[in-house]
Every structure is written in C-alpha cells, then in structure tokens.
Short mmCIF file of C-alpha atoms and ligand atoms in Angstrom, two decimals:
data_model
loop_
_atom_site.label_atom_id
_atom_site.label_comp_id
_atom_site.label_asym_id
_atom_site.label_seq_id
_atom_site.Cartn_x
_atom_site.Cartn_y
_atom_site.Cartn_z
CA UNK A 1 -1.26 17.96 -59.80
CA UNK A 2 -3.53 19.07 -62.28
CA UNK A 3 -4.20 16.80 -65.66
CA UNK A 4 -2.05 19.15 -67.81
CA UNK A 5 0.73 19.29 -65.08
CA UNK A 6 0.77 15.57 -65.42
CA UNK A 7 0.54 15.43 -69.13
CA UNK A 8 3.59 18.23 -69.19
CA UNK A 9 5.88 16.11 -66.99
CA UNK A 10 4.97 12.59 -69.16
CA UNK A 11 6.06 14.54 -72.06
CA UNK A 12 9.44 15.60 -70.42
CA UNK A 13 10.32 12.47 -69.10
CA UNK A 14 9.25 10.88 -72.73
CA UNK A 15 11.43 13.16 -74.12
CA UNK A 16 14.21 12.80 -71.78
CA UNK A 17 14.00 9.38 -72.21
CA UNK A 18 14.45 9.86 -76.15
CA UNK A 19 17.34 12.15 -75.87
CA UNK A 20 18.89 9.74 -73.84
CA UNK A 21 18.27 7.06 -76.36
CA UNK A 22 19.56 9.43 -78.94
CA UNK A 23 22.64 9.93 -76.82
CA UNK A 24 23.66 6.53 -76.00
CA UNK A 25 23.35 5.69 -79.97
CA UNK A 26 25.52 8.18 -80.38
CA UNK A 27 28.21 6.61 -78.40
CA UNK A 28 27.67 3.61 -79.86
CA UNK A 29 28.09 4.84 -83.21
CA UNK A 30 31.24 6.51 -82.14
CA UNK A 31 32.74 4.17 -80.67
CA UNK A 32 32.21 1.95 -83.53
CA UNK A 33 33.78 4.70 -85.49
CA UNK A 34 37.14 4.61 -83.33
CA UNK A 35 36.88 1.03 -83.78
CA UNK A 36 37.27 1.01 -87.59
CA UNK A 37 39.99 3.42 -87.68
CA UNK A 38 42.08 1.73 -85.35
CA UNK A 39 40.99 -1.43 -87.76
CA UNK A 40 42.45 0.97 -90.76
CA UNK A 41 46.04 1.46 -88.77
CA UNK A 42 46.34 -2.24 -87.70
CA UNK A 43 46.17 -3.35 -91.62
CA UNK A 44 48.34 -0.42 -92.58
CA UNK A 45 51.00 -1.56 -89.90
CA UNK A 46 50.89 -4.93 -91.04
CA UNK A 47 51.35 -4.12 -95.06
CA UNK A 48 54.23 -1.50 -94.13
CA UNK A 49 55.75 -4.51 -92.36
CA UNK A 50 55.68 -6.48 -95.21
CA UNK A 51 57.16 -3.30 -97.58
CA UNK A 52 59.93 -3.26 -95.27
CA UNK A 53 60.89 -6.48 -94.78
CA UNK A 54 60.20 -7.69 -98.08
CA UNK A 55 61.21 -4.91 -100.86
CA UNK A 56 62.81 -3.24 -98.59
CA UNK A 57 65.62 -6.38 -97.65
CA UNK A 58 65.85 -7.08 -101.19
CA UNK A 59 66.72 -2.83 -102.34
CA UNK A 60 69.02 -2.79 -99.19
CA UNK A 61 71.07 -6.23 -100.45
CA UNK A 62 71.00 -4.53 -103.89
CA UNK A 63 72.66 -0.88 -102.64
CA UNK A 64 74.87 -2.55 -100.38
CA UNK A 65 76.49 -4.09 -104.20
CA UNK A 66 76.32 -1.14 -105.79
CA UNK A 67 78.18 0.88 -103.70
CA UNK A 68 80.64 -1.50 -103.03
CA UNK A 69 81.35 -1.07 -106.77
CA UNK A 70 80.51 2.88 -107.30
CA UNK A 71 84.17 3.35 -107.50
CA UNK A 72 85.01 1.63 -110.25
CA UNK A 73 82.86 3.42 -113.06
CA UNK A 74 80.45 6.72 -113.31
CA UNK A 75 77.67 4.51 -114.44
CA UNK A 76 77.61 2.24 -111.54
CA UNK A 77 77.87 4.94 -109.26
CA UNK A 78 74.87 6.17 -111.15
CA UNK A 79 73.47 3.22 -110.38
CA UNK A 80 73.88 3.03 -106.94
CA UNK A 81 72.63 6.78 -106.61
CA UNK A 82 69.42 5.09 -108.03
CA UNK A 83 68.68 2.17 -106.18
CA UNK A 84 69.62 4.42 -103.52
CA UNK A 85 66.52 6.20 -103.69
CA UNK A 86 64.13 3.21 -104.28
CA UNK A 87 65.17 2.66 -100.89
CA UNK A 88 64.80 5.77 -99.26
CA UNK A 89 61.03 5.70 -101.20
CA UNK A 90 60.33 2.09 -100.22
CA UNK A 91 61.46 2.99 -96.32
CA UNK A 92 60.00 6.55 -96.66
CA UNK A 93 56.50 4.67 -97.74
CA UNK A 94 56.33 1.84 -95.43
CA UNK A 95 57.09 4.67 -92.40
CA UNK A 96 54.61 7.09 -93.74
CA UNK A 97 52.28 4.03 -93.82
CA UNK A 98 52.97 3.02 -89.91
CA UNK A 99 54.89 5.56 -88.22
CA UNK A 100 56.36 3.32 -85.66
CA UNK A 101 58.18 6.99 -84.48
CA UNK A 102 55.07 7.07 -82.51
CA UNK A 103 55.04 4.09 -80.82
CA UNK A 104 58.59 4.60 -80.24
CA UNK A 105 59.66 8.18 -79.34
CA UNK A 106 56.17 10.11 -79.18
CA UNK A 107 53.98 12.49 -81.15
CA UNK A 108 56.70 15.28 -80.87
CA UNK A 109 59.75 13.80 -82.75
CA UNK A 110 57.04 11.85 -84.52
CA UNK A 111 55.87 15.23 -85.76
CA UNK A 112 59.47 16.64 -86.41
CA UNK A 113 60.01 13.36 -88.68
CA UNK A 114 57.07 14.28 -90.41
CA UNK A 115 57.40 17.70 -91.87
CA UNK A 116 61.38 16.86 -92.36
CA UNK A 117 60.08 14.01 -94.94
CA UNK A 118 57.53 15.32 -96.44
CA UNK A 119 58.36 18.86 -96.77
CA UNK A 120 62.15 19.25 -96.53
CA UNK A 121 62.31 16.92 -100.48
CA UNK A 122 60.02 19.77 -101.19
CA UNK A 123 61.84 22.70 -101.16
CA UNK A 124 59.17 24.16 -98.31
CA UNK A 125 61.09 25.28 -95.49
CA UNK A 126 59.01 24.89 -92.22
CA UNK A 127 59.01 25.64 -88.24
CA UNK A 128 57.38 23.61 -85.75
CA UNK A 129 56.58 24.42 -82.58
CA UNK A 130 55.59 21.92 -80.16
CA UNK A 131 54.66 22.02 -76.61
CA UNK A 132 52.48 18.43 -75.51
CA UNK A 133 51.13 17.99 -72.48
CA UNK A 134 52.70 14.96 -70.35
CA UNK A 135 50.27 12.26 -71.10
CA UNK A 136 48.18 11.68 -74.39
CA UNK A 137 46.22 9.18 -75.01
CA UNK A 138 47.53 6.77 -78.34
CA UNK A 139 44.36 7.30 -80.34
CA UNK A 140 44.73 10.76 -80.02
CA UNK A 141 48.10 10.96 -80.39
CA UNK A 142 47.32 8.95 -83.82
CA UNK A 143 45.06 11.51 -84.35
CA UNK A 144 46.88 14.42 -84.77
CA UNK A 145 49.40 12.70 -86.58
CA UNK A 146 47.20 11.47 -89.25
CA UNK A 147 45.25 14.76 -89.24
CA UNK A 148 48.75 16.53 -89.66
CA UNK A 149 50.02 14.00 -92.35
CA UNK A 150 47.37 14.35 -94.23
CA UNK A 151 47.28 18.15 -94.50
CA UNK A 152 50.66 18.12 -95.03
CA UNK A 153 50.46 15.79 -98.17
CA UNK A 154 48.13 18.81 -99.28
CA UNK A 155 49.96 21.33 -98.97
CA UNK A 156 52.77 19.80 -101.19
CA UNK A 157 50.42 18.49 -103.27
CA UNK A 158 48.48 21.45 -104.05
CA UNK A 159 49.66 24.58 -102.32
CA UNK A 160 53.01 25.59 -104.34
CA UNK A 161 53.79 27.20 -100.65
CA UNK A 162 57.52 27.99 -99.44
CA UNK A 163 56.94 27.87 -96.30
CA UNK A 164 54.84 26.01 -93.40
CA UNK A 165 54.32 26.07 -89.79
CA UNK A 166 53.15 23.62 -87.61
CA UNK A 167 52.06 24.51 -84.08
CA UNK A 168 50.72 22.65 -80.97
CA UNK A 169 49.62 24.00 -77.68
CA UNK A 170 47.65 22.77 -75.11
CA UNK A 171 45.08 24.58 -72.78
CA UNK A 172 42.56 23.67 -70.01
CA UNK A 173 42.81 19.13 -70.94
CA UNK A 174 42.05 20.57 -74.72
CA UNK A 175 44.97 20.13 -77.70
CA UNK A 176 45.18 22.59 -80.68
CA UNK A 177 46.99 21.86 -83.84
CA UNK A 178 47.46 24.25 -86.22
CA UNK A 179 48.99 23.84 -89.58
CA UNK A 180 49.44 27.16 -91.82
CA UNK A 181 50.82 27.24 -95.49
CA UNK A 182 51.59 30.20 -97.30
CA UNK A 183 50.34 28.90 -100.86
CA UNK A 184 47.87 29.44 -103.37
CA UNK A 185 45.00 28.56 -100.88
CA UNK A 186 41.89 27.63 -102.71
CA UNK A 187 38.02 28.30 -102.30
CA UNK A 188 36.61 26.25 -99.46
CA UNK A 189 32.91 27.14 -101.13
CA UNK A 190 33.63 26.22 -104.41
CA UNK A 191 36.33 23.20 -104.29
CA UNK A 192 34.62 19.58 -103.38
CA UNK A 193 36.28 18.04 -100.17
CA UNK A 194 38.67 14.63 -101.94
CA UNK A 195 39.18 11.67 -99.94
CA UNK A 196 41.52 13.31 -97.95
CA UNK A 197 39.89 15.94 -96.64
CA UNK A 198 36.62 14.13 -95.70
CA UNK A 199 38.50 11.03 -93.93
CA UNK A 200 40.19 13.61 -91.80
CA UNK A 201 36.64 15.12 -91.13
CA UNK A 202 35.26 12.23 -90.02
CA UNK A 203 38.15 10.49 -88.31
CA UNK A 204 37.60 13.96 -86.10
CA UNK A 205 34.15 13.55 -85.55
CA UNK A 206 34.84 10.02 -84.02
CA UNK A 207 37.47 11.83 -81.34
CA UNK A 208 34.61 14.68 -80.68
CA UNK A 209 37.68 17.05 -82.17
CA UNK A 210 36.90 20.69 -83.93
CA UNK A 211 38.15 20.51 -87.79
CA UNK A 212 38.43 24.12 -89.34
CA UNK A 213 39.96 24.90 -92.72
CA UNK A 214 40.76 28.27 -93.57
CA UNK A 215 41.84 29.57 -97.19
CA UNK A 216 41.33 31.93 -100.25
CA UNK A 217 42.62 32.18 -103.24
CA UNK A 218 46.19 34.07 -102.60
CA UNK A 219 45.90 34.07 -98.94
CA UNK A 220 47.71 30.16 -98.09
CA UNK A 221 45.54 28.00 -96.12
CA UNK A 222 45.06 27.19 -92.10
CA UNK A 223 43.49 23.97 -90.93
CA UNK A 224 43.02 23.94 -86.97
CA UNK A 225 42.33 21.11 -84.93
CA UNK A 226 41.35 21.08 -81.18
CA UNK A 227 40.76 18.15 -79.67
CA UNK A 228 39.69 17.12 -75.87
CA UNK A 229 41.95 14.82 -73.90
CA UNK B 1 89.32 -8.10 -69.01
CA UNK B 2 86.07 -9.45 -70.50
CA UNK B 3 83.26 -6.92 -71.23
CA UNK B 4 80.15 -7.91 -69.84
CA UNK B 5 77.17 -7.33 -72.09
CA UNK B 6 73.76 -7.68 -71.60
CA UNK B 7 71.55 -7.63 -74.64
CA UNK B 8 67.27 -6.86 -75.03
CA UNK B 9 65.57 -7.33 -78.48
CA UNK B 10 62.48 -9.05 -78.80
CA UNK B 11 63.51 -10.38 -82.09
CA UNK B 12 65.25 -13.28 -81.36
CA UNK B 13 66.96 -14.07 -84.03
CA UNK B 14 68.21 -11.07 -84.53
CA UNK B 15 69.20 -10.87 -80.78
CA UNK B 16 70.88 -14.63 -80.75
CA UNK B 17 72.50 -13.85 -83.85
CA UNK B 18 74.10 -10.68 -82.45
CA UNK B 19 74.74 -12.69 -79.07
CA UNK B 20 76.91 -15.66 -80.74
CA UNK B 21 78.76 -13.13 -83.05
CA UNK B 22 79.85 -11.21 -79.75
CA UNK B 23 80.54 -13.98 -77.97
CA UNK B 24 82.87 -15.52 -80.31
CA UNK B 25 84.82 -12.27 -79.94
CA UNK B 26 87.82 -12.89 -77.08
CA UNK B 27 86.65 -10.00 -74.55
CA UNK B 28 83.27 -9.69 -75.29
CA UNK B 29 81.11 -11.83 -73.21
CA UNK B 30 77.08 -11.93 -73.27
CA UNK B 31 75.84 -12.34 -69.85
CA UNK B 32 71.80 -12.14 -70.63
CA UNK B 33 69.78 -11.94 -73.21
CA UNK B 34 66.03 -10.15 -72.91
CA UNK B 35 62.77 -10.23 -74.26
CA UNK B 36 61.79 -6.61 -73.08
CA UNK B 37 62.33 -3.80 -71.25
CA UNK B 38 61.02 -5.07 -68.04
CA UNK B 39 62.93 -8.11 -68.46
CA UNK B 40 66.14 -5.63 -69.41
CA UNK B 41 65.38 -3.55 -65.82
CA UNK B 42 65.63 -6.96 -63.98
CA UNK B 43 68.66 -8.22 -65.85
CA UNK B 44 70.17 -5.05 -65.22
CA UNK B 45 69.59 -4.36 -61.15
CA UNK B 46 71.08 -8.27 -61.14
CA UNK B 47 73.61 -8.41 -63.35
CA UNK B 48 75.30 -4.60 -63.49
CA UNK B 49 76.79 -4.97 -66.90
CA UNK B 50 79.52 -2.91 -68.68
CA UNK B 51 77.39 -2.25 -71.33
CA UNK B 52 73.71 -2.54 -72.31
CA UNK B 53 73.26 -3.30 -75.81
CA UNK B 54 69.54 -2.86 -76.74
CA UNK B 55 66.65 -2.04 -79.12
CA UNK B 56 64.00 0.75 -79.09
CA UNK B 57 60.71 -0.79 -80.18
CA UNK B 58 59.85 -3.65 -77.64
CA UNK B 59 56.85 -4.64 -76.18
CA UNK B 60 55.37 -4.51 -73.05
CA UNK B 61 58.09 -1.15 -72.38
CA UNK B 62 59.58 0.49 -75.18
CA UNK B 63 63.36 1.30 -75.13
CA UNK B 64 62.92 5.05 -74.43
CA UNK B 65 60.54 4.24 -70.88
CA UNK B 66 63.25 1.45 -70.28
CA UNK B 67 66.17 3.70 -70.49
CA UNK B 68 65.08 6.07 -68.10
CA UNK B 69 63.88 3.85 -65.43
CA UNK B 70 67.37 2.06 -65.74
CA UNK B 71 69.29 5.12 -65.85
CA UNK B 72 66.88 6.48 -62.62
CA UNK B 73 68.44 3.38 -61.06
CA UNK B 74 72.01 3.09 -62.00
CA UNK B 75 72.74 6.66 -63.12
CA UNK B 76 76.33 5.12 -64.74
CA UNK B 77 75.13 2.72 -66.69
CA UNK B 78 76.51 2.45 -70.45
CA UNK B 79 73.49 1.74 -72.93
CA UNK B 80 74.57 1.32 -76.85
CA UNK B 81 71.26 1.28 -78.65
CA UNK B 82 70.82 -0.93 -81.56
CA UNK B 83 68.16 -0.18 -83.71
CA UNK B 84 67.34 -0.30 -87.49
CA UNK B 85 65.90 3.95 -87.52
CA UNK B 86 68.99 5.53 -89.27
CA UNK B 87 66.47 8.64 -88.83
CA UNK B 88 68.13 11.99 -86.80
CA UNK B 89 64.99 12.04 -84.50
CA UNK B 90 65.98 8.83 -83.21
CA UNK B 91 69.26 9.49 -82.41
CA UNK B 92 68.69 12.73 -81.06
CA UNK B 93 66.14 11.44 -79.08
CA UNK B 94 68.54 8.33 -77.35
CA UNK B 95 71.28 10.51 -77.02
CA UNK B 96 69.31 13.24 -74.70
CA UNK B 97 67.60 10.02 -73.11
CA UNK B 98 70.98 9.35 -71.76
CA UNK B 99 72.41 6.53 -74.19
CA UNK B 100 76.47 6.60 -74.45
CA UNK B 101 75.68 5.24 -78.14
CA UNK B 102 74.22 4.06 -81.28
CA UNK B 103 74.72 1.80 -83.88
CA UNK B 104 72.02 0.76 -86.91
CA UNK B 105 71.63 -2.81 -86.79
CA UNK B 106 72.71 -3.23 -90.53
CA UNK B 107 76.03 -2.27 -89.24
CA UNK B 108 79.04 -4.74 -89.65
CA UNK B 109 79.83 -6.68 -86.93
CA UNK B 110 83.16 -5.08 -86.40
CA UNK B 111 81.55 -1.79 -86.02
CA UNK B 112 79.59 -3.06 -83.28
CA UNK B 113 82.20 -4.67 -81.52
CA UNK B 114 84.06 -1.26 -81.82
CA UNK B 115 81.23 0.52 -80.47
CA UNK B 116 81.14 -1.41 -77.38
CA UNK B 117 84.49 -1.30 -76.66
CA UNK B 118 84.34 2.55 -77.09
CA UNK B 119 81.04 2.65 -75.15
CA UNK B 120 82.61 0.48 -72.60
CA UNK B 121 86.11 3.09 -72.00
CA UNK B 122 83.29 5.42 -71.19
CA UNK B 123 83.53 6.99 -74.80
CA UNK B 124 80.47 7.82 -76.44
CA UNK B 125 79.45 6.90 -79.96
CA UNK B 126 76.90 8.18 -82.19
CA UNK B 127 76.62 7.93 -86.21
CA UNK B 128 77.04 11.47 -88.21
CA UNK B 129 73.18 12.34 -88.12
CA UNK B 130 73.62 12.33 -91.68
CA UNK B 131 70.33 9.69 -93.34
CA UNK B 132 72.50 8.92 -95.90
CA UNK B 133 74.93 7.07 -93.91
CA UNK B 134 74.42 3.69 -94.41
CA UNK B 135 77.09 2.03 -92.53
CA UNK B 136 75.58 3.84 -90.04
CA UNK B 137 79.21 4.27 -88.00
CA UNK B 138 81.15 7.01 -87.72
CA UNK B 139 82.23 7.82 -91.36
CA UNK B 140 81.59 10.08 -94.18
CA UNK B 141 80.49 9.37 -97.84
CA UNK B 142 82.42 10.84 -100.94
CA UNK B 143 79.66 11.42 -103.10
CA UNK B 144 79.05 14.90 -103.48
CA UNK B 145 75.32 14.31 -103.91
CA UNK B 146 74.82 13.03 -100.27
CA UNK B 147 74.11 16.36 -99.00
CA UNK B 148 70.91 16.51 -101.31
CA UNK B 149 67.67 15.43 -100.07
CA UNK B 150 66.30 12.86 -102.67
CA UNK B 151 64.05 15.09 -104.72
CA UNK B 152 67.37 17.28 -105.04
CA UNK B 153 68.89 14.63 -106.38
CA UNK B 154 66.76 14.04 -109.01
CA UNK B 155 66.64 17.47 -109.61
CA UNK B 156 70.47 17.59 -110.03
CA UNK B 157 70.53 14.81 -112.37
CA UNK B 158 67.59 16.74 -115.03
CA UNK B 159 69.76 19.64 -114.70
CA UNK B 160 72.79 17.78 -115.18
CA UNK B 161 71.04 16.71 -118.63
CA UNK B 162 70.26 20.30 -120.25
CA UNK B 163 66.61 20.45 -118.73
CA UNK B 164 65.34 23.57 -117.88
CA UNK B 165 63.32 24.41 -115.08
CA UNK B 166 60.13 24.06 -116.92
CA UNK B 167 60.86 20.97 -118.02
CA UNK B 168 61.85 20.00 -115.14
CA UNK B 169 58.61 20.89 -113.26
CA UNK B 170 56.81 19.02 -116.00
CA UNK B 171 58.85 16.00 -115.73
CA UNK B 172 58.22 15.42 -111.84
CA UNK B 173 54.49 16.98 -111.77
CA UNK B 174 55.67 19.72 -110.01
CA UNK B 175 55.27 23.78 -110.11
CA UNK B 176 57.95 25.77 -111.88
CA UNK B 177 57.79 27.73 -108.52
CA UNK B 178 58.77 24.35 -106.57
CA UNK B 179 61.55 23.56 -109.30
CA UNK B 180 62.99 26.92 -108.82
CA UNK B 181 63.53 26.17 -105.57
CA UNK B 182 64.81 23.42 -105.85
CA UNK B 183 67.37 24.26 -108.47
CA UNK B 184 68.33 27.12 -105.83
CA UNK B 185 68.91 25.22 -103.03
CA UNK B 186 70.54 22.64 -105.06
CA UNK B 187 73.23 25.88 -106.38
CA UNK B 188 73.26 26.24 -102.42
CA UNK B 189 73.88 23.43 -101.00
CA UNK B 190 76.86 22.74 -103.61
CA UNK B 191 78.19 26.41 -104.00
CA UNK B 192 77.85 26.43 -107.40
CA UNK B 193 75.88 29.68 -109.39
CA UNK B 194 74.82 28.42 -112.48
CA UNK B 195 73.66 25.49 -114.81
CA UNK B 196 76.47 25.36 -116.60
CA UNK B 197 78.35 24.79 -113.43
CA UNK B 198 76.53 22.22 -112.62
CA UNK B 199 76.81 19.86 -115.60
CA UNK B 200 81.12 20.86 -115.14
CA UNK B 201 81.25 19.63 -112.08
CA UNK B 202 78.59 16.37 -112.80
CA UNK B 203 80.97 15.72 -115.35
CA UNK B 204 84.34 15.85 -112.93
CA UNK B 205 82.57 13.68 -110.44
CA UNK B 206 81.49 11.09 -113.20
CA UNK B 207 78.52 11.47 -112.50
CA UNK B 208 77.26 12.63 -116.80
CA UNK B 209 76.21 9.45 -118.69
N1 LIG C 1 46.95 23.51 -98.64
C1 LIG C 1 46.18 23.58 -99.75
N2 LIG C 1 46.45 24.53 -100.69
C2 LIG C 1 45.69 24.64 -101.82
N3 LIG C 1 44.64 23.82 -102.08
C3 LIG C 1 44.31 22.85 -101.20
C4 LIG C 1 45.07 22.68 -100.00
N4 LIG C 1 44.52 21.66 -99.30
C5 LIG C 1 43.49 21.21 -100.04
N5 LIG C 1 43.35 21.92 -101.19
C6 LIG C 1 42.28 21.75 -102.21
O1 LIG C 1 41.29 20.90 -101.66
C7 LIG C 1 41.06 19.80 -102.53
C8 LIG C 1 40.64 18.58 -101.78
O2 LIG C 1 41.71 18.01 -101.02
P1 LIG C 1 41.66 16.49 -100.60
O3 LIG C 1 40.34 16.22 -99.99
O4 LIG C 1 42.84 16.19 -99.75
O5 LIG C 1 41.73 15.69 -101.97
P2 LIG C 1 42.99 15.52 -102.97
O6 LIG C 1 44.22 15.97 -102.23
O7 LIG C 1 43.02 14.07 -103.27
O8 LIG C 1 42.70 16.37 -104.16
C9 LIG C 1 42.35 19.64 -103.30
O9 LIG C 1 42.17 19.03 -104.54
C10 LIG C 1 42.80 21.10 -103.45
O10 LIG C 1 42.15 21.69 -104.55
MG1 LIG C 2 44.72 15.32 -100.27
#
C-alpha cells in the first residue's frame, strides 16, 4: 500500500468511526425523546384519574338529584339539562386527556370514539376508514392517536370544515394516516406552526414517522402520517 | 336454583361491594372473585359458572383478550360485562366480542341482578347505545333534548331565547357557518322548520325560563 492509500483508508475508517458516533447519539437522543413523551402520558393519565374520580363523582351525585326531581318544575329540569353537560365535559376531558379506549379496545374504536367526540358536537360530519394491521406496538398506537387528536382539535378549531375523513392503511410493516378537512385551509408558508403543530412534529421525529401537512387557502387541509412498525 | 356467579375486577372494593350485594340476593350466589383476567380464565375452566360478571380494563389481560380466550374455551359461556364506559364503542365492541350483556357500573343494584338473571335464561342484555342513558339499563329518557349532542343543546337553548345565528356563533366562539349547522341539524333532528317552532315547542316541554 502506498502512503496515500494508507492515508485514504485512515480517513474512511476515521470517518466511519464518526458517523457511527453520530449515529449512536442519535439513538440516544431518540430514545430519550420516547422517554419523555411516554413521561407526558403517564402524568396526563394520572390527572384525568383524578378529574374523574374527583369532579367527576361529585357532578354524577349532583345529576343523579336533579333528575330525580326534573319532573316536578321546568327550571329544575333546566337544571339538570345543565349539570348534565358539566358531566359529559368533565368525562369528555378527563377521556380526551387519557384515552383508556386504547388500552382497552384498541386504536380502531379508539379512533371511532375520537372523531364521534370531537367532531360529531361540531356539526362536521365525518367517515373513517380503518384497516390496522394485527399487531401494533402501544407507543405507536399512542402515536397516531395523539397525532390524530391533535389535528382533529384543528380542524374544529380553525377549519370551519363540514366534513372530514380519516383514513388508515397499512403497506409493506409501514402505517399511513391520513386526515383530510374540507375547510378554509390556511398558508403553510406564511402561518407560524402553534404548540400543536410542532409537538406533533416532534413527537414524530422521536417514532422516525413522516409528518406532511397539506393546505391553501380555499382548498381544506391534509396532514399525512406514515410511520414504520 | 342458585345462579352461580363468578366475578373479575381489580378494584376491590368495587368488586366486594358488588359481591355482598349479590350474595345477599336469595338465588344469586358468588362463587369467586378475581383480580384479572388470567385469574378469571382459571376461575372459569374450574368453576364453569352460569354467568361471568366482569370488567374491561384489568391488568395483566384486559377484558377484551380475556373474553376471547374464555369464550375459545367454553364457547357457551354467559359473560355480563360491568364497566363504567357508557360509550357505544364499548358496547359494540363486547357485544361482537361475544358478551350476552352489559350493564354500567353506576347502575342500581336491581338492574344488575335483573341482568343476570336475564343473562343467565340465555337472554341477552345490552343498554340502548344511546350516551345519554344514564341508568345505563334498558330504558328510554323523556326529554326531548336527549337526542342532541351537547353543543346542540346549547344551541337549542340560545335559540330557544331569540338569538340569532350570529349571535349565536359569537356567543360560543364559533363560525356563523358552524352555527348554521348546527341550528339545521338541530330543526332535523327534532322535525321542526323554523325558530319560531322551536321556542313553541321549548315552551310546551317547559323547557323556556
Ligand atoms: N385544519 C386547519 N384548517 C385551517 N387552519 C389550520 C388547520 N390546522 C392548523 N391551522 C392553522 O395552523 C395554525 C397553527 O396550529 P397549531 O400549531 O395547532 O396551533 P393553535 O391550534 O394553537 O393555533 C393555526 O392557528 C391555524 O391558523
Ligand atoms: Mg392546534
């Protein structure tokens, strides 16, 4: 070997040896990343817990009364009607905060639940359709619902749609999630991404998943997710 | 002719609760009480009970894996599922896992007892998948608002009060689009076809300050 032969492969295994470096911090940065979100759902579990079995005991003893005497004048009824929907906020919140539906049932009825709360109050009539592979993995699973909650919460936040549709496929070990509104849409170039938009960013960069968002001005909005399981 | 009941929550004082109110009821009889689903599979393959009386979120095997592997294994057996998720996906989902019933666990105790014994005769039993059923059992509610989602209602009471559909939107920090649409699936949903309607029939139902 000549002198620059060797000096060529010194500098390739240097560099190897840095992209590896580069690589394995990488990792660790990610999985430090997972870490914290699943950090983030363990104290959001716990305070919906307390929502529900504190408020929430308390509005349930209290509409229990009310109905019990909604017969006897309009204003009670009344009054029922609203402590009635404390509840269903004070539930709604503390499920929305820790959707045990996943735990429970899986991210397909979990899914279901979630457009039915948070668009069907909304006048926004939606479809879903959902076809999961047989085994995710929880954090993903999580994921997606987050992801999907979170877009979701836009939509009827900002959109002024009618109506949404929520698709998931699988292909080849990768999941796609799309979620398309037919609202206002806005400019991606122009409006600054909010809290919501850049925690869903990065809690997608921590699952090495593909975030696009895809709107103008009068043409409703798209966000696609794809995500390998 | 005593039914024989095996129950599986992992709250236990919820579950011993539930246990001594059954007990003390002449033909109900608990046989076993469980932790979990594994422990529920167990009890089961021993015990063969008329019914299985048991919640959804456990540890260690949730109630959904747990009725599957009990039903792969005793293809007759009668699980009532007690759970506190009044939601339709719930139901829907118990029901197609092969559950003869289910009953919210804010339900009376007579309603339960009911349900067993219906679950028991081989009936089935499952709540109206109606959210706004809180008994949770088998019955319908009067109001005429129940068939509103809870942003209707609120809706329904504004328009009920002489708002107007801008006002309306500006009131809940909405668009006038979304209050529009609300307003018409509101008409919808209660067959009525204008405002005026409305407040008439607010007023028959009592429900005008
Ligand atoms: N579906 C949508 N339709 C119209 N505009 C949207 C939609 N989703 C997001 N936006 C725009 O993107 C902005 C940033 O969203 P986000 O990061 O979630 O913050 P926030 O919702 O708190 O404003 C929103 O303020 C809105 O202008
Ligand atoms: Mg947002």
């Amino acid at each position: 070997m000549s002198d620059v032969e060797q000096e060529l492969a010194s500098i390739k295994a240097l560099q190897a040896s840095l992209k590896q470096r580069l690589d394995d911090d990488q990792a660790v940065l990610q999985q430090l990343a997972k870490r914290l979100w699943a950090q983030q759902e363990s104290e959001k579990a716990k305070l919906s817990r307390e929502l529900h079995d504190g408020i929430g005991q308390l509005l349930t003893g209290l509409t229990r009364r009310l109905q019990a005497l909604s017969q006897q004048s309009p204003e009670l009824a009344t009054l029922h009607s609203i402590a009635d929907m404390a509840l269903h906020d004070v539930r709604q919140l503390s499920r929305l905060m820790s959707p045990t539906i996943l735990d429970d049932l899986g991210l397909k009825p979990a899914l279901n639940w979630l457009c039915r709360n948070l668009l069907e109050d909304e006048a926004i009539t939606y479809e879903s359709h959902i076809d999961l592979p047989a085994d995710i993995p929880k954090d993903i699973s999580i994921l997606l619902f987050r992801i999907a909650q979170e877009t979701l919460v836009n939509t009827v936040k900002h959109s002024a749609a009618s109506t949404v549709t929520l698709s998931l496929g699988h292909h080849h070990n990768v999941i796609r999630l799309d979620i398309i509104d037919n609202g206002k849409g806005f400019d991606t170039k122009q409006v600054e991404p909010g809290i919501g938009l850049s925690s869903i960013n990065d809690r997608a960069s921590a699952f090495s998943a593909q975030l696009e968002l895809i709107s103008a001005i009068g043409k409703g909005t798209r966000t696609t997710v794809t995500v390998p399981i | 002719m005593t039914i024989n009941v095996v129950i599986a929550d992992d709250h236990v004082l919820m579950r011993q609760g539930v246990s001594q109110m059954l007990n003390s009821h002449e033909h109900i009889s608990v046989i076993d009480e469980c932790n979990d689903g594994v422990e529920l599979i167990a009890s089961v393959l021993k015990h063969s009970p008329d019914v299985i009386l048991m919640d959804i979120s456990m540890p260690r095997m949730s109630g959904l894996v747990a009725i599957d592997k009990i039903l792969a294994q005793r293809a007759a057996a009668k699980i009532l599922v007690l759970s506190m998720h009044n939601e339709v996906e719930y139901v829907e989902a118990m029901r197609d896992a092969g559950a003869k019933g289910y009953i919210l666990k804010e339900s009376s105790g007579e309603s339960l007892i009911d349900a067993i014994k219906k679950v028991a005769a081989g009936k089935i039993c499952f709540p109206d998948t109606e959210e706004k059923n809180n008994d949770g059992q088998c019955q319908k509610h009067i109001s005429p608002l129940s068939v509103l989602t809870r942003r209707e209602r609120e809706v329904f009471f504004l328009v009920a009060a002489g708002n107007t559909s801008k006002k309306i939107a500006e009131l809940l920090d909405m668009s006038l689009k979304t209050a529009e649409n609300h307003r018409s699936n509101i008409y919808k949903k209660l067959n009525l076809s204008s405002s005026a309607e409305l407040i008439r029939m607010a007023g028959k139902a009592g429900l005008l300050e």
